[in-house]
PDB file of C-alpha atoms in Angstrom:
ATOM      1  CA  MET A  96     183.673 -30.852  62.407  1.00  0.00           C
ATOM      2  CA  ALA A  97     183.973 -33.287  65.236  1.00  0.00           C
ATOM      3  CA  THR A  98     181.461 -33.414  67.910  1.00  0.00           C
ATOM      4  CA  ALA A  99     183.706 -32.197  70.642  1.00  0.00           C
ATOM      5  CA  ASP A 100     185.373 -29.217  68.308  1.00  0.00           C
ATOM      6  CA  ARG A 101     181.934 -28.098  68.015  1.00  0.00           C
ATOM      7  CA  HIS A 102     180.836 -28.555  71.309  1.00  0.00           C
ATOM      8  CA  ASP A 103     184.045 -26.319  72.533  1.00  0.00           C
ATOM      9  CA  GLU A 104     183.098 -23.972  70.014  1.00  0.00           C
ATOM     10  CA  ASP A 105     179.370 -23.288  71.200  1.00  0.00           C
ATOM     11  CA  ALA A 106     180.979 -23.073  74.749  1.00  0.00           C
ATOM     12  CA  GLU A 107     182.866 -20.177  73.363  1.00  0.00           C
ATOM     13  CA  LEU A 108     180.068 -18.551  71.722  1.00  0.00           C
ATOM     14  CA  VAL A 109     177.435 -19.067  74.646  1.00  0.00           C
ATOM     15  CA  GLN A 110     180.329 -16.988  76.871  1.00  0.00           C
ATOM     16  CA  ARG A 111     180.940 -14.399  74.325  1.00  0.00           C
ATOM     17  CA  ALA A 112     177.128 -13.956  73.998  1.00  0.00           C
ATOM     18  CA  LEU A 113     177.128 -13.389  77.747  1.00  0.00           C
ATOM     19  CA  GLY A 114     179.754 -10.826  77.325  1.00  0.00           C
ATOM     20  CA  SER A 115     177.267  -8.841  75.051  1.00  0.00           C
ATOM     21  CA  ASP A 116     178.485  -9.896  71.551  1.00  0.00           C
ATOM     22  CA  ALA A 117     175.589 -10.349  69.392  1.00  0.00           C
ATOM     23  CA  GLU A 118     177.395 -11.749  66.886  1.00  0.00           C
ATOM     24  CA  ALA A 119     178.541 -14.571  68.867  1.00  0.00           C
ATOM     25  CA  PHE A 120     174.811 -15.558  69.640  1.00  0.00           C
ATOM     26  CA  GLY A 121     173.933 -14.823  65.633  1.00  0.00           C
ATOM     27  CA  GLN A 122     176.414 -17.521  64.846  1.00  0.00           C
ATOM     28  CA  LEU A 123     174.641 -20.053  67.584  1.00  0.00           C
ATOM     29  CA  TYR A 124     171.013 -19.067  65.261  1.00  0.00           C
ATOM     30  CA  GLU A 125     173.088 -19.737  62.202  1.00  0.00           C
ATOM     31  CA  ARG A 126     174.262 -23.154  63.311  1.00  0.00           C
ATOM     32  CA  TYR A 127     170.798 -23.908  64.544  1.00  0.00           C
ATOM     33  CA  ARG A 128     168.501 -22.335  62.666  1.00  0.00           C
ATOM     34  CA  GLU A 129     167.450 -25.364  60.519  1.00  0.00           C
ATOM     35  CA  ARG A 130     167.339 -27.468  63.376  1.00  0.00           C
ATOM     36  CA  VAL A 131     165.402 -25.756  65.342  1.00  0.00           C
ATOM     37  CA  TYR A 132     162.726 -25.175  62.635  1.00  0.00           C
ATOM     38  CA  ARG A 133     162.375 -28.577  62.014  1.00  0.00           C
ATOM     39  CA  VAL A 134     161.958 -29.690  65.490  1.00  0.00           C
ATOM     40  CA  ALA A 135     159.189 -27.195  65.504  1.00  0.00           C
ATOM     41  CA  TYR A 136     157.817 -28.167  62.301  1.00  0.00           C
ATOM     42  CA  HIS A 137     157.266 -31.993  63.750  1.00  0.00           C
ATOM     43  CA  PHE A 138     154.932 -30.731  66.459  1.00  0.00           C
ATOM     44  CA  VAL A 139     153.071 -28.377  64.327  1.00  0.00           C
ATOM     45  CA  HIS A 140     152.978 -29.381  60.519  1.00  0.00           C
ATOM     46  CA  ASN A 141     153.028 -26.160  59.437  1.00  0.00           C
ATOM     47  CA  LYS A 142     155.814 -23.926  58.065  1.00  0.00           C
ATOM     48  CA  ALA A 143     154.607 -20.332  58.851  1.00  0.00           C
ATOM     49  CA  ASP A 144     153.722 -21.464  62.604  1.00  0.00           C
ATOM     50  CA  ALA A 145     157.142 -23.469  62.813  1.00  0.00           C
ATOM     51  CA  ARG A 146     159.229 -20.409  61.699  1.00  0.00           C
ATOM     52  CA  ASP A 147     157.141 -18.220  64.443  1.00  0.00           C
ATOM     53  CA  LEU A 148     157.704 -20.832  66.683  1.00  0.00           C
ATOM     54  CA  ALA A 149     162.091 -21.414  65.571  1.00  0.00           C
ATOM     55  CA  GLN A 150     162.101 -17.477  66.435  1.00  0.00           C
ATOM     56  CA  GLU A 151     160.202 -17.829  69.850  1.00  0.00           C
ATOM     57  CA  ALA A 152     162.868 -20.439  70.939  1.00  0.00           C
ATOM     58  CA  PHE A 153     166.036 -18.524  69.963  1.00  0.00           C
ATOM     59  CA  LEU A 154     164.043 -15.056  71.956  1.00  0.00           C
ATOM     60  CA  ARG A 155     163.524 -17.445  75.034  1.00  0.00           C
ATOM     61  CA  ALA A 156     167.040 -18.943  74.391  1.00  0.00           C
ATOM     62  CA  TYR A 157     168.950 -15.510  73.946  1.00  0.00           C
ATOM     63  CA  LEU A 158     166.781 -14.144  77.400  1.00  0.00           C
ATOM     64  CA  SER A 159     167.486 -17.043  79.367  1.00  0.00           C
ATOM     65  CA  LEU A 160     171.180 -17.656  78.061  1.00  0.00           C
ATOM     66  CA  ALA A 161     172.801 -16.701  81.504  1.00  0.00           C
ATOM     67  CA  THR A 162     171.022 -19.952  82.712  1.00  0.00           C
ATOM     68  CA  PHE A 163     172.727 -21.952  80.762  1.00  0.00           C
ATOM     69  CA  GLN A 164     174.935 -24.165  83.057  1.00  0.00           C
ATOM     70  CA  GLY A 165     177.008 -26.026  80.140  1.00  0.00           C
ATOM     71  CA  ARG A 166     176.128 -29.452  81.840  1.00  0.00           C
ATOM     72  CA  SER A 167     174.610 -30.526  78.311  1.00  0.00           C
ATOM     73  CA  ARG A 168     175.476 -29.279  74.798  1.00  0.00           C
ATOM     74  CA  PHE A 169     173.784 -26.168  73.945  1.00  0.00           C
ATOM     75  CA  SER A 170     172.156 -27.597  70.820  1.00  0.00           C
ATOM     76  CA  THR A 171     170.705 -29.970  73.220  1.00  0.00           C
ATOM     77  CA  TRP A 172     169.222 -27.256  75.629  1.00  0.00           C
ATOM     78  CA  LEU A 173     168.435 -25.370  72.925  1.00  0.00           C
ATOM     79  CA  LEU A 174     166.122 -27.898  71.019  1.00  0.00           C
ATOM     80  CA  ARG A 175     164.747 -28.475  74.615  1.00  0.00           C
ATOM     81  CA  ILE A 176     163.417 -25.010  74.436  1.00  0.00           C
ATOM     82  CA  ALA A 177     162.304 -25.298  71.157  1.00  0.00           C
ATOM     83  CA  SER A 178     160.131 -28.702  71.986  1.00  0.00           C
TER      84      SER A 178
END
């Protein structure tokens, strides 16, 4: 998938998630869970702790989704939360 297409899809999923579409956020989770886990693992070098931190990052992203302004890619914003 082209980068621009993914960016557009992410923006649509974010808007749907903001409209209480849990499945949309679930798609974002599936799309980025491995990347978020890798970022977390980079910091803690422990699989269990990295899984916990990845879950925490997604929870924080979900709770803060309304603050996402779309000036960056969703993935950039999410990975910043994770780091």
